[in-house]
Amino acid sequence: MLCAVVFFGVVVATADTIVLKNGRRIVANNVREEGDKVKYETSAGELSLPKSIVDHIEKGGSVPMGDSPAAAAANLAITPPAMGAISGGAEIESGAVRDGAIDREYIAKLEAAAHAGDQRANAGAALAHHAAAQFELSRGDMERALADERTALTFSPEEPALLMNVAYLHLRRSEYKQSLDCLERARRVAPENADVAKLAGWAYYGMNKMDQAVAEWKRALALRPDPEVQTALDKAQRDKQEEESYKENESSHFTLRYTGSAEPALARDVLHTLEAHYSAIESELNFAPPDSIGVVLYTQEAFADITRAPGWVGALNDGRIRVPVQGLSGVTPELSRVLKHELTHSFVGQKTRGHAPTWIQEGLAQWMEGKRSGDNAVVLAQVFQEGHAASLGQLEGSWLGLQSDAAGYAYAWALANIEYIVQTDGMGDMERILDRIGSGSSTEAALREVLHSDYNDLMQSTAEYLRKTYGH
Ligand SMILES: [Zn+2]
């Protein structure tokens, strides 16, 4: 799942949300439909999903989406602050709003009195506009409510309750900065007011400033017990914990460790990249690994010393993804490819319960990272024609004993065979082959059932594909 992305900041209103049939939500930019694919942009580049697994797309509007704090903030159950009683207040309120409508004529009379210079009339005009605003709020007309509440404020600019009501309406409109401006003014007049702290906590929460939100809500509770604040505070503290665990290198699908010291920014970047790749591979293979995936970054110790892998191995996956990242402070395109390659191994490993042959593992991992056969095609076709091609049966077991040039050939040949299958029959066939291997078939039996070919047929077809596609 890509949901970890939301921890990297408040999801902005311009993003769209792709909702998959399995309920998963992917927040992305520039979501569009092209043929049978849904394409979208992420920090890791453009990705696509088969339309068949997409339920619907929610286009970005003015309201933040997903599980972001901003979305949660917009839905906080917090009631507007109460207006203190003023003498004659009830009469003014029932004059301003009567028979289910606002009496603008009545309000205009109060305004006229206020403009004539009567101090008490100012309070009356303010209260009348406030009553109108409350009525509009009750009907969900946030814009008119805000206009009336702001007008009320012009008659009583220092009234904390009006400042807080304007702040409240901004909060309901997810306008956190404007809300805080009003609350600062209210705090100058009423520093010990619990509602000011309550609403300020909401504003910070919406801005994803969890420390400040927690501080304000604790302050509000110290001034006055309030179940709404308690609920909001509990939620903020849970969010804060989640965010901290992310900084400690965990995301939805990964646990990250590193030897030596790594830049925290690199660790976050790596997790972010892995989550994006996870999402892409998940939709290609139509499968999500049930187990969390361990990742180890090697920053100082020589990678080869610890992993005992031959020199030609750059990174490896022995159940955990192990990647040397010496000297890097962020994810380069090369590192991103390596991560996607190794992550593919985790998917294939879990999908086949560890029974995938090495040529499928390495062929598919290279395909997913974006490698194609172009450069090697002519040589591979020639080796096959001369009868020297390694049989896929020989490439089923471990390659760690191979010399570097033999390994290079094995990788290229594995990629060519996978490329032929995917280009000819689509990833769906690959997926079915993996499923059969996972339920106990031998690889060749799985090929026979899905592709109706054995190893020899497949290699023959692959050599022909290479000649046709890349030959001169
Ligand atoms: Zn590999």
Short mmCIF file of C-alpha atoms and ligand atoms in Angstrom, two decimals:
data_model
loop_
_atom_site.label_atom_id
_atom_site.label_comp_id
_atom_site.label_asym_id
_atom_site.label_seq_id
_atom_site.Cartn_x
_atom_site.Cartn_y
_atom_site.Cartn_z
CA MET A 1 0.00 0.00 0.00
CA LEU A 2 1.06 3.55 -0.63
CA CYS A 3 -0.69 5.00 2.35
CA ALA A 4 2.61 5.80 4.02
CA VAL A 5 2.89 8.68 1.62
CA VAL A 6 0.41 10.66 3.63
CA PHE A 7 2.92 11.02 6.43
CA PHE A 8 5.13 13.12 4.23
CA GLY A 9 2.88 16.08 4.65
CA VAL A 10 -0.61 17.27 4.38
CA VAL A 11 -2.18 16.00 1.22
CA VAL A 12 -2.85 19.00 -0.93
CA ALA A 13 -6.12 19.68 -2.60
CA THR A 14 -4.79 19.34 -6.14
CA ALA A 15 -4.03 15.62 -5.70
CA ASP A 16 -6.45 12.95 -6.86
CA THR A 17 -7.24 9.68 -5.13
CA ILE A 18 -7.38 6.37 -6.97
CA VAL A 19 -9.64 3.97 -5.09
CA LEU A 20 -8.95 0.33 -5.88
CA LYS A 21 -11.55 -2.41 -5.76
CA ASN A 22 -9.81 -3.87 -2.72
CA GLY A 23 -10.45 -0.59 -0.91
CA ARG A 24 -6.90 0.70 -1.07
CA ARG A 25 -6.53 4.43 -1.75
CA ILE A 26 -3.62 5.86 -3.72
CA VAL A 27 -3.14 9.61 -3.55
CA ALA A 28 -1.39 10.82 -6.69
CA ASN A 29 -0.99 13.69 -9.06
CA ASN A 30 -2.17 14.00 -12.61
CA VAL A 31 -4.34 10.88 -12.59
CA ARG A 32 -5.71 10.06 -16.03
CA GLU A 33 -7.16 7.18 -17.99
CA GLU A 34 -5.37 5.89 -21.07
CA GLY A 35 -6.80 2.84 -22.79
CA ASP A 36 -7.08 0.04 -20.24
CA LYS A 37 -4.66 1.77 -17.84
CA VAL A 38 -4.97 4.41 -15.19
CA LYS A 39 -1.77 6.48 -15.17
CA TYR A 40 -0.53 8.71 -12.38
CA GLU A 41 2.52 10.55 -11.21
CA THR A 42 4.45 9.96 -8.02
CA SER A 43 7.80 11.11 -6.74
CA ALA A 44 9.17 7.89 -8.17
CA GLY A 45 7.98 8.72 -11.68
CA GLU A 46 4.94 7.80 -13.72
CA LEU A 47 3.12 4.62 -12.72
CA SER A 48 0.14 2.85 -14.19
CA LEU A 49 -2.49 0.46 -12.93
CA PRO A 50 -4.75 -1.84 -14.93
CA LYS A 51 -8.19 -0.23 -15.05
CA SER A 52 -9.71 -3.57 -14.07
CA ILE A 53 -8.52 -3.22 -10.46
CA VAL A 54 -9.60 0.42 -10.11
CA ASP A 55 -12.99 1.09 -8.58
CA HIS A 56 -13.10 4.85 -9.11
CA ILE A 57 -11.04 8.02 -9.13
CA GLU A 58 -11.75 10.90 -6.79
CA LYS A 59 -10.68 14.15 -8.38
CA GLY A 60 -9.12 16.70 -6.04
CA GLY A 61 -11.48 19.40 -4.86
CA SER A 62 -11.20 22.06 -2.19
CA VAL A 63 -11.38 19.46 0.57
CA PRO A 64 -8.25 17.48 1.47
CA MET A 65 -8.57 13.75 1.03
CA GLY A 66 -7.36 10.41 2.21
CA ASP A 67 -6.34 9.71 5.74
CA SER A 68 -4.31 12.89 5.96
CA PRO A 69 -4.39 14.89 9.17
CA ALA A 70 -5.98 17.68 7.16
CA ALA A 71 -8.88 15.41 6.24
CA ALA A 72 -9.19 14.25 9.82
CA ALA A 73 -9.04 17.89 10.96
CA ALA A 74 -11.90 18.83 8.65
CA ASN A 75 -13.96 16.12 10.33
CA LEU A 76 -13.14 16.85 13.96
CA ALA A 77 -16.23 16.86 16.16
CA ILE A 78 -15.86 20.29 17.72
CA THR A 79 -18.79 22.60 18.40
CA PRO A 80 -18.61 26.36 17.89
CA PRO A 81 -17.63 28.45 20.92
CA ALA A 82 -20.58 29.89 22.83
CA MET A 83 -21.31 33.61 22.89
CA GLY A 84 -21.42 35.10 26.40
CA ALA A 85 -24.79 36.51 27.44
CA ILE A 86 -25.22 40.24 26.93
CA SER A 87 -28.13 42.23 28.26
CA GLY A 88 -30.99 42.25 25.80
CA GLY A 89 -29.20 39.56 23.79
CA ALA A 90 -32.09 37.13 23.56
CA GLU A 91 -34.33 39.86 22.16
CA ILE A 92 -31.79 40.80 19.49
CA GLU A 93 -31.23 37.18 18.50
CA SER A 94 -34.92 36.50 18.09
CA GLY A 95 -35.27 39.76 16.16
CA ALA A 96 -32.42 38.98 13.75
CA VAL A 97 -33.62 35.50 12.88
CA ARG A 98 -37.34 34.87 12.92
CA ASP A 99 -39.72 32.43 11.23
CA GLY A 100 -36.80 30.50 9.73
CA ALA A 101 -35.28 33.52 7.96
CA ILE A 102 -32.88 36.38 8.61
CA ASP A 103 -34.58 39.76 9.10
CA ARG A 104 -32.13 42.02 7.24
CA GLU A 105 -34.29 45.07 7.82
CA TYR A 106 -34.11 44.58 11.60
CA ILE A 107 -30.33 44.15 11.41
CA ALA A 108 -29.99 47.27 9.25
CA LYS A 109 -31.79 49.31 11.95
CA LEU A 110 -29.32 48.10 14.59
CA GLU A 111 -26.44 48.94 12.26
CA ALA A 112 -27.79 52.46 11.74
CA ALA A 113 -27.95 52.97 15.51
CA ALA A 114 -24.40 51.73 15.85
CA HIS A 115 -23.19 54.13 13.13
CA ALA A 116 -24.89 56.96 15.03
CA GLY A 117 -22.28 56.40 17.71
CA ASP A 118 -24.14 54.47 20.41
CA GLN A 119 -21.65 52.13 22.17
CA ARG A 120 -24.33 49.66 23.28
CA ALA A 121 -25.81 49.65 19.78
CA ASN A 122 -22.44 48.39 18.51
CA ALA A 123 -22.78 45.29 20.68
CA GLY A 124 -26.35 44.85 19.44
CA ALA A 125 -25.38 45.05 15.76
CA ALA A 126 -22.53 42.62 16.37
CA LEU A 127 -24.85 40.17 18.10
CA ALA A 128 -27.46 40.45 15.34
CA HIS A 129 -24.87 39.59 12.68
CA HIS A 130 -23.57 36.79 14.87
CA ALA A 131 -27.11 35.39 15.16
CA ALA A 132 -27.42 35.58 11.36
CA ALA A 133 -24.08 33.79 11.00
CA GLN A 134 -25.19 31.01 13.36
CA PHE A 135 -28.37 30.58 11.33
CA GLU A 136 -26.37 30.35 8.09
CA LEU A 137 -23.95 27.91 9.69
CA SER A 138 -26.86 25.72 10.78
CA ARG A 139 -27.91 25.56 7.13
CA GLY A 140 -24.37 24.73 6.01
CA ASP A 141 -23.79 28.04 4.21
CA MET A 142 -20.25 28.54 5.44
CA GLU A 143 -19.49 31.45 3.13
CA ARG A 144 -22.42 33.66 4.18
CA ALA A 145 -21.84 32.66 7.81
CA LEU A 146 -18.24 33.85 7.58
CA ALA A 147 -19.28 37.13 5.91
CA ASP A 148 -21.82 37.87 8.68
CA GLU A 149 -19.45 36.85 11.45
CA ARG A 150 -16.76 39.12 10.00
CA THR A 151 -19.25 41.99 9.83
CA ALA A 152 -20.13 41.31 13.47
CA LEU A 153 -16.45 41.67 14.27
CA THR A 154 -16.32 45.18 12.72
CA PHE A 155 -18.82 46.34 15.38
CA SER A 156 -16.98 44.62 18.26
CA PRO A 157 -13.38 44.04 17.12
CA GLU A 158 -12.06 43.00 20.53
CA GLU A 159 -14.82 40.56 21.43
CA PRO A 160 -13.08 37.18 21.99
CA ALA A 161 -16.24 35.17 21.28
CA LEU A 162 -16.61 36.79 17.84
CA LEU A 163 -12.92 36.33 17.09
CA MET A 164 -13.29 32.67 18.02
CA ASN A 165 -16.40 32.26 15.90
CA VAL A 166 -14.61 33.71 12.88
CA ALA A 167 -11.70 31.37 13.68
CA TYR A 168 -14.14 28.47 13.96
CA LEU A 169 -15.61 29.16 10.52
CA HIS A 170 -12.13 29.32 9.00
CA LEU A 171 -11.37 25.95 10.62
CA ARG A 172 -14.51 24.46 9.12
CA ARG A 173 -13.25 25.75 5.74
CA SER A 174 -9.76 24.23 6.38
CA GLU A 175 -8.27 27.76 6.42
CA TYR A 176 -5.90 27.16 9.30
CA LYS A 177 -3.62 30.15 8.91
CA GLN A 178 -6.47 32.68 8.88
CA SER A 179 -7.96 30.89 11.85
CA LEU A 180 -4.75 31.20 13.86
CA ASP A 181 -4.57 34.95 13.11
CA CYS A 182 -7.99 35.43 14.73
CA LEU A 183 -7.10 33.19 17.65
CA GLU A 184 -3.93 35.16 18.36
CA ARG A 185 -6.04 38.32 18.58
CA ALA A 186 -8.50 36.54 20.90
CA ARG A 187 -5.67 35.29 23.09
CA ARG A 188 -4.39 38.83 23.62
CA VAL A 189 -7.78 39.77 25.04
CA ALA A 190 -8.55 36.51 26.85
CA PRO A 191 -5.30 34.64 27.58
CA GLU A 192 -6.91 32.09 29.90
CA ASN A 193 -9.80 31.14 27.61
CA ALA A 194 -10.03 27.37 27.13
CA ASP A 195 -11.82 27.71 23.79
CA VAL A 196 -8.97 29.71 22.30
CA ALA A 197 -6.58 26.85 23.12
CA LYS A 198 -9.10 24.29 21.89
CA LEU A 199 -9.47 25.98 18.50
CA ALA A 200 -5.73 26.73 18.20
CA GLY A 201 -5.08 23.00 18.73
CA TRP A 202 -7.45 22.28 15.87
CA ALA A 203 -5.66 24.76 13.60
CA TYR A 204 -2.24 23.23 14.33
CA TYR A 205 -3.66 19.75 13.88
CA GLY A 206 -4.95 20.75 10.46
CA MET A 207 -1.54 22.17 9.60
CA ASN A 208 -0.02 18.82 10.63
CA LYS A 209 1.95 20.47 13.45
CA MET A 210 1.29 17.70 15.95
CA ASP A 211 3.53 18.95 18.75
CA GLN A 212 1.79 22.30 18.86
CA ALA A 213 -1.65 20.72 18.51
CA VAL A 214 -0.97 18.43 21.47
CA ALA A 215 0.38 21.35 23.55
CA GLU A 216 -2.68 23.53 22.86
CA TRP A 217 -5.15 20.76 23.65
CA LYS A 218 -3.37 19.89 26.88
CA ARG A 219 -3.55 23.56 27.80
CA ALA A 220 -7.28 23.64 26.98
CA LEU A 221 -7.90 20.61 29.22
CA ALA A 222 -5.95 22.17 32.07
CA LEU A 223 -8.18 25.26 31.83
CA ARG A 224 -11.45 23.30 31.55
CA PRO A 225 -12.35 19.60 31.19
CA ASP A 226 -13.88 19.00 27.75
CA PRO A 227 -14.63 15.55 26.23
CA GLU A 228 -14.31 16.94 22.67
CA VAL A 229 -10.79 18.12 23.42
CA GLN A 230 -9.92 14.84 25.12
CA THR A 231 -10.99 12.86 22.03
CA ALA A 232 -9.07 15.17 19.71
CA LEU A 233 -5.98 15.01 21.92
CA ASP A 234 -6.03 11.20 21.98
CA LYS A 235 -6.22 11.15 18.21
CA ALA A 236 -3.38 13.65 17.81
CA GLN A 237 -1.17 11.63 20.13
CA ARG A 238 -1.83 8.46 18.13
CA ASP A 239 -1.00 10.30 14.90
CA LYS A 240 2.16 11.68 16.42
CA GLN A 241 3.28 8.22 17.48
CA GLU A 242 2.63 6.86 14.03
CA GLU A 243 4.65 9.66 12.50
CA GLU A 244 7.52 9.05 14.88
CA SER A 245 7.61 5.34 14.14
CA TYR A 246 7.86 6.30 10.47
CA LYS A 247 10.87 8.43 11.23
CA GLU A 248 12.24 5.40 13.03
CA ASN A 249 12.22 3.70 9.68
CA GLU A 250 9.04 1.77 9.40
CA SER A 251 6.36 2.21 6.81
CA SER A 252 3.27 0.22 5.92
CA HIS A 253 5.18 -2.61 4.27
CA PHE A 254 8.80 -2.21 5.29
CA THR A 255 11.08 -2.28 8.27
CA LEU A 256 14.35 -0.53 7.61
CA ARG A 257 17.62 -1.06 9.42
CA TYR A 258 21.03 0.23 8.61
CA THR A 259 24.50 -0.58 9.67
CA GLY A 260 26.51 2.41 10.74
CA SER A 261 24.86 5.78 10.44
CA ALA A 262 22.65 6.82 7.59
CA GLU A 263 21.15 10.20 6.91
CA PRO A 264 17.57 10.12 8.27
CA ALA A 265 16.57 11.81 5.02
CA LEU A 266 18.03 8.90 3.04
CA ALA A 267 16.13 6.36 5.13
CA ARG A 268 12.87 8.25 4.61
CA ASP A 269 13.60 8.61 0.92
CA VAL A 270 14.31 4.89 0.59
CA LEU A 271 11.04 3.98 2.31
CA HIS A 272 9.13 6.45 0.19
CA THR A 273 10.64 4.98 -2.98
CA LEU A 274 9.99 1.41 -1.82
CA GLU A 275 6.34 2.20 -1.10
CA ALA A 276 5.91 3.64 -4.60
CA HIS A 277 7.55 0.57 -6.15
CA TYR A 278 5.45 -1.68 -3.92
CA SER A 279 2.32 -0.11 -5.29
CA ALA A 280 3.49 -0.53 -8.89
CA ILE A 281 4.56 -4.17 -8.52
CA GLU A 282 1.45 -5.01 -6.55
CA SER A 283 -0.76 -3.90 -9.40
CA GLU A 284 1.38 -5.60 -12.07
CA LEU A 285 1.47 -8.95 -10.30
CA ASN A 286 -1.99 -8.56 -8.78
CA PHE A 287 -0.60 -9.66 -5.44
CA ALA A 288 0.39 -8.11 -2.11
CA PRO A 289 2.96 -9.94 0.02
CA PRO A 290 1.36 -10.73 3.39
CA ASP A 291 4.60 -10.36 5.35
CA SER A 292 6.36 -7.13 6.16
CA ILE A 293 9.57 -6.79 4.14
CA GLY A 294 12.89 -6.20 5.89
CA VAL A 295 15.39 -3.83 4.30
CA VAL A 296 19.02 -3.38 5.37
CA LEU A 297 21.07 -0.46 4.11
CA TYR A 298 24.84 -0.82 4.28
CA THR A 299 26.42 2.54 4.83
CA GLN A 300 29.89 1.79 6.16
CA GLU A 301 30.94 -1.84 6.46
CA ALA A 302 31.89 -3.44 3.19
CA PHE A 303 28.74 -5.02 1.85
CA ALA A 304 30.54 -8.05 0.44
CA ASP A 305 32.25 -8.82 3.78
CA ILE A 306 28.96 -9.13 5.55
CA THR A 307 26.87 -10.80 2.87
CA ARG A 308 29.70 -13.06 1.60
CA ALA A 309 28.25 -12.56 -1.87
CA PRO A 310 30.52 -12.76 -4.90
CA GLY A 311 32.01 -9.48 -6.12
CA TRP A 312 29.57 -9.11 -8.99
CA VAL A 313 26.60 -8.84 -6.65
CA GLY A 314 25.61 -5.21 -6.08
CA ALA A 315 22.65 -5.81 -3.79
CA LEU A 316 20.79 -8.92 -2.81
CA ASN A 317 17.64 -10.32 -1.36
CA ASP A 318 17.97 -13.28 0.97
CA GLY A 319 14.57 -12.73 2.53
CA ARG A 320 15.68 -9.23 3.41
CA ILE A 321 16.55 -6.60 0.85
CA ARG A 322 20.23 -5.75 1.37
CA VAL A 323 21.57 -2.71 -0.41
CA PRO A 324 24.89 -0.86 -0.18
CA VAL A 325 24.28 2.88 -0.07
CA GLN A 326 27.72 4.16 0.83
CA GLY A 327 28.11 7.88 0.27
CA LEU A 328 24.50 8.50 -0.78
CA SER A 329 22.37 11.13 0.89
CA GLY A 330 19.27 10.54 -1.22
CA VAL A 331 17.75 8.05 -3.63
CA THR A 332 19.39 8.27 -7.06
CA PRO A 333 17.71 6.81 -10.17
CA GLU A 334 20.21 3.93 -9.98
CA LEU A 335 19.36 3.17 -6.35
CA SER A 336 15.66 3.38 -7.18
CA ARG A 337 16.15 0.72 -9.88
CA VAL A 338 18.08 -1.50 -7.49
CA LEU A 339 15.34 -1.18 -4.88
CA LYS A 340 12.66 -2.08 -7.41
CA HIS A 341 14.70 -5.07 -8.59
CA GLU A 342 15.20 -6.40 -5.07
CA LEU A 343 11.60 -5.68 -4.10
CA THR A 344 10.41 -7.74 -7.08
CA HIS A 345 12.33 -10.68 -5.58
CA SER A 346 10.35 -10.26 -2.34
CA PHE A 347 7.05 -10.28 -4.24
CA VAL A 348 7.98 -13.30 -6.34
CA GLY A 349 9.40 -15.09 -3.31
CA GLN A 350 6.22 -14.61 -1.28
CA LYS A 351 3.88 -15.29 -4.21
CA THR A 352 5.59 -18.61 -5.01
CA ARG A 353 6.31 -19.50 -1.37
CA GLY A 354 10.00 -19.49 -2.16
CA HIS A 355 9.78 -21.94 -5.07
CA ALA A 356 10.47 -19.62 -8.02
CA PRO A 357 13.50 -20.72 -10.06
CA THR A 358 16.37 -18.25 -10.25
CA TRP A 359 15.89 -17.50 -13.96
CA ILE A 360 12.30 -16.33 -13.33
CA GLN A 361 13.34 -14.37 -10.24
CA GLU A 362 16.18 -12.56 -11.99
CA GLY A 363 14.41 -12.21 -15.32
CA LEU A 364 11.33 -10.67 -13.76
CA ALA A 365 13.30 -8.46 -11.36
CA GLN A 366 15.25 -7.01 -14.29
CA TRP A 367 12.06 -6.54 -16.30
CA MET A 368 10.44 -4.67 -13.39
CA GLU A 369 13.44 -2.41 -12.85
CA GLY A 370 13.13 -1.42 -16.51
CA LYS A 371 15.88 -3.43 -18.23
CA ARG A 372 15.26 -4.72 -21.77
CA SER A 373 17.20 -7.10 -23.99
CA GLY A 374 18.26 -4.67 -26.73
CA ASP A 375 22.02 -4.60 -26.12
CA ASN A 376 22.39 -8.34 -25.67
CA ALA A 377 19.83 -9.57 -28.17
CA VAL A 378 22.10 -10.31 -31.12
CA VAL A 379 24.67 -12.18 -29.04
CA LEU A 380 22.02 -14.19 -27.18
CA ALA A 381 20.31 -15.22 -30.42
CA GLN A 382 23.65 -16.27 -31.87
CA VAL A 383 24.64 -18.30 -28.80
CA PHE A 384 21.30 -20.08 -29.03
CA GLN A 385 21.68 -20.75 -32.74
CA GLU A 386 25.10 -22.30 -32.15
CA GLY A 387 23.52 -24.62 -29.58
CA HIS A 388 25.47 -23.13 -26.64
CA ALA A 389 22.57 -21.55 -24.78
CA ALA A 390 22.28 -22.57 -21.15
CA SER A 391 19.03 -24.45 -20.71
CA LEU A 392 16.54 -22.81 -18.39
CA GLY A 393 16.56 -26.03 -16.36
CA GLN A 394 20.22 -25.41 -15.56
CA LEU A 395 19.40 -21.87 -14.47
CA GLU A 396 16.78 -22.91 -11.92
CA GLY A 397 19.13 -23.18 -8.91
CA SER A 398 21.37 -20.64 -7.19
CA TRP A 399 23.70 -18.50 -9.30
CA LEU A 400 25.95 -17.41 -6.47
CA GLY A 401 28.59 -19.95 -7.54
CA LEU A 402 28.82 -18.55 -11.08
CA GLN A 403 31.83 -16.67 -12.39
CA SER A 404 31.15 -13.08 -13.29
CA ASP A 405 30.94 -13.57 -17.10
CA ALA A 406 28.72 -16.65 -16.74
CA ALA A 407 26.52 -14.69 -14.36
CA GLY A 408 26.28 -11.82 -16.85
CA TYR A 409 25.10 -14.24 -19.53
CA ALA A 410 22.61 -15.92 -17.16
CA TYR A 411 21.03 -12.57 -16.27
CA ALA A 412 20.71 -11.53 -19.90
CA TRP A 413 19.24 -14.87 -21.01
CA ALA A 414 16.77 -14.91 -18.10
CA LEU A 415 15.61 -11.40 -18.95
CA ALA A 416 15.18 -12.33 -22.61
CA ASN A 417 12.89 -15.26 -21.77
CA ILE A 418 10.78 -13.21 -19.37
CA GLU A 419 10.65 -10.34 -21.84
CA TYR A 420 9.37 -12.70 -24.52
CA ILE A 421 6.63 -14.05 -22.22
CA VAL A 422 5.49 -10.62 -21.03
CA GLN A 423 5.63 -8.98 -24.47
CA THR A 424 3.83 -11.86 -26.16
CA ASP A 425 1.26 -12.93 -23.60
CA GLY A 426 1.17 -10.15 -21.01
CA MET A 427 1.92 -10.02 -17.31
CA GLY A 428 -1.27 -12.00 -16.63
CA ASP A 429 0.44 -15.16 -17.90
CA MET A 430 3.47 -14.49 -15.74
CA GLU A 431 1.15 -14.11 -12.80
CA ARG A 432 -0.55 -17.44 -13.54
CA ILE A 433 2.82 -19.18 -13.89
CA LEU A 434 3.90 -17.84 -10.50
CA ASP A 435 0.63 -18.96 -8.92
CA ARG A 436 1.06 -22.51 -10.23
CA ILE A 437 4.63 -22.65 -8.96
CA GLY A 438 3.34 -21.38 -5.61
CA SER A 439 0.84 -24.21 -5.41
CA GLY A 440 3.49 -26.84 -6.02
CA SER A 441 3.90 -27.24 -9.80
CA SER A 442 7.38 -27.56 -11.24
CA THR A 443 8.31 -24.56 -13.36
CA GLU A 444 8.21 -26.50 -16.60
CA ALA A 445 4.78 -27.96 -15.76
CA ALA A 446 3.54 -24.45 -14.99
CA LEU A 447 4.86 -23.23 -18.38
CA ARG A 448 3.15 -26.11 -20.13
CA GLU A 449 -0.18 -25.37 -18.49
CA VAL A 450 -0.11 -21.61 -19.04
CA LEU A 451 1.93 -21.15 -22.24
CA HIS A 452 1.50 -24.65 -23.72
CA SER A 453 5.27 -24.85 -24.17
CA ASP A 454 8.14 -26.62 -22.46
CA TYR A 455 11.61 -25.17 -21.81
CA ASN A 456 12.84 -25.96 -25.35
CA ASP A 457 9.81 -24.35 -27.00
CA LEU A 458 10.19 -21.27 -24.80
CA MET A 459 13.89 -20.83 -25.56
CA GLN A 460 13.28 -21.33 -29.29
CA SER A 461 10.51 -18.72 -29.24
CA THR A 462 12.67 -16.34 -27.21
CA ALA A 463 15.54 -16.58 -29.72
CA GLU A 464 13.09 -15.89 -32.56
CA TYR A 465 11.62 -12.96 -30.62
CA LEU A 466 15.11 -11.49 -30.12
CA ARG A 467 15.91 -11.76 -33.84
CA LYS A 468 12.59 -10.28 -34.92
CA THR A 469 12.56 -7.48 -32.36
CA TYR A 470 16.18 -6.43 -32.27
CA GLY A 471 17.83 -8.11 -35.31
CA HIS A 472 18.88 -6.13 -38.34
ZN ZN B 1 18.30 -10.07 -8.53
#
